[in-house]
Amino acid sequence: MPIPTGPLIPQYQPAPVTKEALDYADLAIIDLRNFATTAEERGKLALQVREAMSSQGFFYVIGHGYSSEQMKRMFDIADVPFSRVSHDEKEKYLASTKQAGSFQGYKLRQYWHIDNGVLDQVETYNIHRNVSSRAHPEALRPLLPEIDQFARHSHINVLGPILRLMALGLELPEETLLDMHRWDGDSETYLRYMKYFPRSAEDEQKTKNVWLKGHNDIGTITLLYSQPVSALQILAGDGTWKWVKHIDNAIVVNSGDAMDFLSGGLYRATIHRVVQPPPDQRQYTRLGIFYFCMTDDDVKLVPLAASPVLQRLGIKRRFEKDEDAPVMAEWRKARTAAYGQSTLSKSTEETDIEQEVIQGVVVKHYS
């Protein structure tokens, strides 16, 4: 793929990789360069993906088609909505349709409630994969061709092979999940730029150093382009939090609720959270690039019961009857409207857990 070229913009300076000895999760690494070789190689990759998704719900992807130089340019672009746009202009592009289940545009700081009256120090800018579907700040407009190319690449050349491998892991036709995630379909799949800012010592104490509570993602697959500030943790099977290690030019992949529903619980929606970085990175901002994937809006989130794997292992249903299950649009609208705004209740069965009920499903948030 050619190196993106476009207007000159300031270069984002990422933090150095931490030197702290952290307890990292042992995640599988999937090399997508092997996907297009032979059917036998795809079969091997599919088994690796199935094992990773059923045991941890997370894995790394390498060989995804963008070079380190290209990704550096993408991070330079990702910083533009935060560092090159004034506060007044940001307010003109706020994500004003959140209650309708969409969240395109800005979310500024001090919006999500974290804990004990502390609000977040995170800015996000969400861009629908159809980048021309709404207006953007002036500084981003010359960069839209590169953003469009990157969104298409993420969808077609990264998400596409992953969905094929996951379908093969269910012993279903390769296109089964892919056909639910059409590039030109009616869905909310989108690109997110996200920037975390350091917090005060008082806020850290009140929140026990948690920046974003433990949660599941809403959709099917999340692609997180790896960056050096250590802050992401996943909840391991033994109940401990494990750090996710930065791998240069890798993608961290995880499944969300919708994939958990479709796979009958085989592909786990693993709880993950964001915490204060280790001491040698605490003075830096944390800039992230995400591609949040959802099925087409009209896909009913019921288990793929035709899967021979699910027939052998059994199906974990989140809804008692298939007819009670929501379609993707209903699920995303309910989750999006509630996130960071609803009143949570303490779990009576587990400590450090708050919960809410959405579409009949208990959604948990972990401290």
Coordinates of C-alpha atoms in Angstrom, one line a residue:
M1 CA 0.0 0.0 0.0
P2 CA 1.4 3.4 -0.9
I3 CA 2.5 5.7 1.9
P4 CA -0.2 8.3 2.5
T5 CA 0.7 11.8 1.4
G6 CA -1.1 14.9 2.3
P7 CA -0.8 18.3 3.9
L8 CA 2.1 19.0 6.3
I9 CA 0.9 18.8 9.9
P10 CA 2.8 18.9 13.2
Q11 CA 4.2 15.6 14.3
Y12 CA 2.8 14.0 17.4
Q13 CA 5.6 13.0 19.8
P14 CA 4.6 9.7 21.6
A15 CA 5.8 8.8 25.0
P16 CA 8.8 6.4 25.4
V17 CA 7.9 2.8 26.2
T18 CA 7.7 2.2 29.9
K19 CA 10.6 0.6 31.7
E20 CA 8.5 -0.6 34.6
A21 CA 8.1 -4.3 35.2
L22 CA 4.4 -4.8 34.6
D23 CA 2.3 -8.0 34.8
Y24 CA 1.4 -8.4 31.2
A25 CA -1.2 -10.6 29.6
D26 CA 0.1 -13.4 27.4
L27 CA -1.8 -12.7 24.2
A28 CA -1.6 -14.6 20.9
I29 CA -0.1 -12.9 17.9
I30 CA -1.8 -13.4 14.6
D31 CA 0.2 -12.6 11.4
L32 CA -2.3 -11.6 8.7
R33 CA 0.4 -12.0 6.1
N34 CA -0.3 -15.7 6.3
F35 CA -4.0 -15.3 5.6
A36 CA -3.7 -15.1 1.8
T37 CA -1.2 -18.0 1.4
T38 CA -3.2 -21.3 1.5
A39 CA -6.4 -22.7 2.8
E40 CA -4.3 -24.8 5.2
E41 CA -2.6 -21.7 6.6
R42 CA -6.0 -20.0 7.0
G43 CA -7.2 -23.1 8.9
K44 CA -4.3 -22.9 11.3
L45 CA -4.9 -19.2 11.9
A46 CA -8.6 -19.8 12.4
L47 CA -7.8 -22.3 15.2
Q48 CA -5.4 -19.8 16.8
V49 CA -8.0 -17.0 16.7
R50 CA -10.7 -19.4 18.1
E51 CA -8.4 -20.3 21.0
A52 CA -7.5 -16.7 21.7
M53 CA -11.1 -15.4 21.5
S54 CA -12.6 -18.3 23.6
S55 CA -9.9 -18.1 26.3
Q56 CA -9.0 -14.4 26.6
G57 CA -11.2 -12.4 24.1
F58 CA -8.1 -10.4 23.0
F59 CA -5.2 -11.0 20.6
Y60 CA -2.6 -9.0 18.6
V61 CA -2.6 -8.7 14.8
I62 CA 0.7 -8.0 12.9
G63 CA 1.3 -7.8 9.2
H64 CA -1.8 -5.7 8.7
G65 CA -0.7 -3.8 5.7
Y66 CA 0.3 -0.4 7.0
S67 CA 4.0 0.2 7.7
S68 CA 5.4 1.9 10.9
E69 CA 6.0 5.0 8.8
Q70 CA 2.4 5.0 7.6
M71 CA 1.1 4.5 11.2
K72 CA 3.2 7.4 12.4
R73 CA 1.4 9.6 9.9
M74 CA -2.0 8.2 11.1
F75 CA -1.1 9.2 14.7
D76 CA -0.1 12.6 13.6
I77 CA -3.5 13.0 12.0
A78 CA -5.2 11.5 15.1
D79 CA -3.9 14.4 17.2
V80 CA -5.2 17.1 14.9
P81 CA -8.8 17.2 16.3
F82 CA -7.3 17.8 19.8
S83 CA -4.3 20.0 19.3
R84 CA -5.2 21.9 16.1
V85 CA -8.9 22.8 16.8
S86 CA -9.9 25.5 19.3
H87 CA -12.4 24.7 22.1
D88 CA -15.0 27.0 20.5
E89 CA -14.8 25.1 17.2
K90 CA -14.9 21.8 19.0
E91 CA -18.2 22.8 20.5
K92 CA -19.6 23.3 17.1
Y93 CA -19.0 19.6 16.3
L94 CA -20.2 18.0 19.5
A95 CA -21.7 14.5 19.2
S96 CA -25.3 15.8 19.8
T97 CA -27.1 12.7 18.7
K98 CA -25.9 10.4 21.5
Q99 CA -29.5 9.7 22.8
A100 CA -30.4 8.4 19.3
G101 CA -27.6 5.8 19.6
S102 CA -25.0 7.6 17.5
F103 CA -21.9 9.3 18.8
Q104 CA -20.3 11.1 15.9
G105 CA -18.2 14.1 16.5
Y106 CA -16.6 15.3 19.8
K107 CA -17.0 14.1 23.3
L108 CA -15.1 16.7 25.4
R109 CA -13.6 16.2 28.8
Q110 CA -15.7 16.1 32.0
Y111 CA -18.6 14.2 30.5
W112 CA -18.4 10.6 31.7
H113 CA -18.7 9.9 35.5
I114 CA -15.9 7.7 36.7
D115 CA -16.3 7.5 40.5
N116 CA -16.9 9.5 43.6
G117 CA -17.9 12.6 41.7
V118 CA -14.8 12.5 39.4
L119 CA -15.5 13.1 35.7
D120 CA -13.2 12.0 32.9
Q121 CA -10.2 13.7 31.4
V122 CA -10.7 12.2 27.9
E123 CA -11.5 13.8 24.6
T124 CA -12.8 11.7 21.7
Y125 CA -13.5 12.5 18.1
N126 CA -15.6 9.9 16.3
I127 CA -15.8 9.6 12.5
H128 CA -18.3 7.4 10.7
R129 CA -16.5 5.2 8.2
N130 CA -18.3 7.2 5.5
V131 CA -16.2 10.2 6.3
S132 CA -18.4 12.6 4.3
S133 CA -21.6 11.7 6.2
R134 CA -21.2 14.9 8.3
A135 CA -19.1 18.0 8.5
H136 CA -15.7 18.2 10.2
P137 CA -13.5 20.9 11.8
E138 CA -11.5 22.9 9.3
A139 CA -8.1 21.5 10.3
L140 CA -9.4 17.9 9.4
R141 CA -10.9 18.6 6.1
P142 CA -7.7 18.5 4.0
L143 CA -6.9 15.1 5.7
L144 CA -10.2 13.4 4.9
P145 CA -8.8 11.5 1.9
E146 CA -6.2 9.9 4.1
I147 CA -8.7 9.2 6.9
D148 CA -11.1 7.6 4.3
Q149 CA -8.3 5.4 3.0
F150 CA -7.4 4.3 6.5
A151 CA -11.0 3.5 7.4
R152 CA -11.4 1.5 4.3
H153 CA -8.2 -0.4 5.0
S154 CA -9.2 -1.1 8.5
H155 CA -12.5 -2.5 7.4
I156 CA -11.6 -4.4 4.3
N157 CA -8.0 -5.5 4.9
V158 CA -8.0 -6.0 8.7
L159 CA -11.6 -6.6 9.9
G160 CA -12.4 -8.7 6.8
P161 CA -9.8 -11.4 7.3
I162 CA -10.4 -11.4 11.1
L163 CA -14.2 -12.1 10.5
R164 CA -13.3 -14.8 7.9
L165 CA -11.0 -16.5 10.5
M166 CA -13.7 -16.3 13.2
A167 CA -16.3 -17.8 10.9
L168 CA -13.9 -20.6 10.0
G169 CA -13.3 -21.1 13.8
L170 CA -17.0 -21.7 14.1
E171 CA -16.8 -24.2 11.1
L172 CA -19.1 -21.9 9.1
P173 CA -18.6 -20.6 5.6
E174 CA -15.9 -17.8 5.5
E175 CA -18.4 -15.1 4.5
T176 CA -20.9 -15.7 7.3
L177 CA -19.7 -12.9 9.6
L178 CA -18.3 -10.8 6.8
D179 CA -21.8 -10.6 5.1
M180 CA -23.1 -9.0 8.4
H181 CA -20.5 -6.2 8.2
R182 CA -20.9 -4.6 4.8
W183 CA -18.8 -1.6 4.1
D184 CA -21.7 0.1 2.4
G185 CA -24.3 -1.3 4.8
D186 CA -26.5 0.6 7.3
S187 CA -24.4 0.4 10.4
E188 CA -22.6 2.6 12.9
T189 CA -19.0 1.2 12.5
Y190 CA -16.7 4.1 13.0
L191 CA -13.2 5.4 13.5
R192 CA -12.3 7.0 16.9
Y193 CA -9.5 9.2 17.9
M194 CA -9.1 9.4 21.6
K195 CA -6.8 11.4 23.9
Y196 CA -6.3 10.9 27.6
F197 CA -4.9 13.7 29.7
P198 CA -3.1 13.4 33.0
R199 CA -5.2 13.9 36.1
S200 CA -4.7 15.4 39.5
A201 CA -3.5 13.4 42.5
E202 CA -6.8 14.0 44.2
D203 CA -8.8 12.5 41.3
E204 CA -6.4 9.5 41.2
Q205 CA -7.1 8.9 44.8
K206 CA -10.8 9.2 44.5
T207 CA -11.0 6.8 41.6
K208 CA -8.3 4.4 42.8
N209 CA -6.3 5.3 39.7
V210 CA -9.0 4.0 37.3
W211 CA -9.5 6.2 34.3
L212 CA -12.2 4.2 32.6
K213 CA -14.1 1.5 34.5
G214 CA -13.9 -2.1 33.4
H215 CA -16.5 -2.8 30.7
N216 CA -17.3 -4.7 27.5
D217 CA -17.4 -3.1 24.1
I218 CA -20.8 -2.7 22.4
G219 CA -20.1 -4.1 19.0
T220 CA -18.6 -7.2 17.5
I221 CA -14.9 -6.4 17.0
T222 CA -12.7 -3.5 18.2
L223 CA -9.3 -2.7 16.6
L224 CA -6.9 -0.7 18.7
Y225 CA -3.8 0.4 16.9
S226 CA -1.1 -0.1 19.5
Q227 CA 0.6 2.9 21.1
P228 CA 3.3 3.1 23.8
V229 CA 1.5 4.5 26.9
S230 CA 0.7 1.5 29.1
A231 CA -2.8 1.9 30.6
L232 CA -5.1 -0.8 29.2
Q233 CA -5.7 -3.8 31.4
I234 CA -7.9 -6.9 30.9
L235 CA -9.6 -9.0 33.5
A236 CA -8.0 -12.4 33.5
G237 CA -9.7 -15.7 34.3
D238 CA -8.1 -15.7 37.8
G239 CA -9.7 -12.4 38.6
T240 CA -6.5 -10.3 38.3
W241 CA -5.9 -7.4 36.1
K242 CA -3.2 -7.9 33.4
W243 CA -1.6 -5.1 31.4
V244 CA -1.7 -5.1 27.6
K245 CA 1.9 -4.7 26.3
H246 CA 2.7 -2.3 23.5
I247 CA 3.9 -4.0 20.3
D248 CA 5.2 -1.6 17.7
N249 CA 2.9 -1.4 14.7
A250 CA 0.5 -4.1 16.0
I251 CA -3.2 -4.0 16.5
V252 CA -4.9 -5.1 19.7
V253 CA -8.1 -6.9 18.8
N254 CA -11.0 -7.7 21.1
S255 CA -14.6 -8.9 20.8
G256 CA -17.6 -7.1 22.2
D257 CA -21.1 -7.9 23.4
A258 CA -22.5 -8.4 19.9
M259 CA -19.9 -11.0 19.0
D260 CA -20.5 -12.7 22.3
F261 CA -24.2 -12.9 21.4
L262 CA -23.6 -14.2 17.9
S263 CA -21.1 -16.8 18.9
G264 CA -23.2 -18.2 21.7
G265 CA -20.6 -17.1 24.2
L266 CA -17.7 -18.8 22.5
Y267 CA -15.9 -15.6 21.5
R268 CA -15.8 -13.8 24.8
A269 CA -16.5 -10.2 25.4
T270 CA -13.7 -9.7 27.9
I271 CA -13.9 -7.0 30.6
H272 CA -11.1 -4.3 30.1
R273 CA -10.4 -1.0 31.7
V274 CA -8.0 2.0 31.5
V275 CA -5.9 3.0 34.5
Q276 CA -3.2 5.5 35.4
P277 CA 0.0 4.8 33.5
P278 CA 3.2 3.6 35.3
P279 CA 5.3 6.4 36.9
D280 CA 7.6 6.9 34.0
Q281 CA 4.7 7.7 31.6
R282 CA 2.4 9.7 33.9
Q283 CA 3.4 13.1 32.4
Y284 CA 2.4 12.2 28.9
T285 CA -0.9 12.2 27.0
R286 CA -2.2 8.9 25.7
L287 CA -3.4 9.1 22.0
G288 CA -5.4 6.2 20.6
I289 CA -6.8 5.2 17.3
F290 CA -9.7 2.7 17.3
Y291 CA -11.9 1.1 14.7
F292 CA -15.2 0.1 16.4
C293 CA -17.0 -2.5 14.4
M294 CA -20.7 -3.4 14.5
T295 CA -22.9 -5.6 12.3
D296 CA -25.4 -4.0 9.9
D297 CA -28.2 -2.5 12.0
D298 CA -30.8 -5.1 11.0
V299 CA -28.8 -8.1 12.1
K300 CA -30.6 -9.9 15.0
L301 CA -28.1 -10.7 17.7
V302 CA -28.9 -14.4 18.1
P303 CA -26.4 -17.3 18.3
L304 CA -25.2 -18.8 15.0
A305 CA -26.8 -22.1 15.9
A306 CA -25.8 -23.8 12.6
S307 CA -22.2 -23.8 13.8
P308 CA -21.0 -27.4 14.3
V309 CA -18.6 -26.1 17.0
L310 CA -21.5 -24.6 19.0
Q311 CA -23.6 -27.7 18.5
R312 CA -20.7 -29.7 20.1
L313 CA -19.8 -27.3 22.9
G314 CA -23.3 -25.9 23.6
I315 CA -24.7 -22.4 23.3
K316 CA -24.7 -19.8 26.0
R317 CA -27.7 -17.6 25.4
R318 CA -27.9 -14.1 26.8
F319 CA -31.6 -13.9 25.9
E320 CA -34.0 -16.7 26.9
K321 CA -35.8 -16.7 23.5
D322 CA -34.3 -15.8 20.2
E323 CA -37.3 -13.5 19.5
D324 CA -36.3 -11.5 22.6
A325 CA -32.9 -10.7 21.2
P326 CA -32.4 -7.1 19.9
V327 CA -31.1 -6.2 16.5
M328 CA -27.8 -4.4 16.4
A329 CA -29.4 -1.0 16.1
E330 CA -31.5 -1.5 19.2
W331 CA -28.5 -2.8 21.2
R332 CA -26.1 0.0 20.2
K333 CA -28.7 2.7 20.8
A334 CA -29.4 1.5 24.3
R335 CA -25.8 1.0 25.3
T336 CA -24.6 4.3 23.7
A337 CA -27.3 6.3 25.4
A338 CA -26.5 4.8 28.8
Y339 CA -22.7 4.8 28.8
G340 CA -21.2 7.1 31.4
Q341 CA -24.5 8.7 32.1
S342 CA -26.8 6.2 33.8
T343 CA -27.1 5.6 37.5
L344 CA -25.4 2.3 38.4
S345 CA -26.4 0.0 41.3
K346 CA -23.9 -2.0 43.4
S347 CA -23.8 -5.7 42.7
T348 CA -25.1 -7.7 45.7
E349 CA -23.0 -10.8 44.6
E350 CA -19.6 -9.3 43.6
T351 CA -17.4 -6.6 45.1
D352 CA -16.1 -3.6 43.2
I353 CA -18.8 -4.1 40.6
E354 CA -21.7 -1.8 39.6
Q355 CA -24.3 -2.8 37.1
E356 CA -27.3 -1.8 35.0
V357 CA -29.9 -3.7 33.0
I358 CA -30.0 -2.9 29.3
Q359 CA -32.4 -4.7 26.9
G360 CA -32.8 -7.3 29.6
V361 CA -29.1 -8.0 29.9
V362 CA -27.1 -7.2 33.1
V363 CA -24.2 -4.9 32.0
K364 CA -21.4 -4.8 34.6
H365 CA -18.9 -2.1 35.2
Y366 CA -15.7 -2.9 37.2
S367 CA -13.6 -0.6 39.3

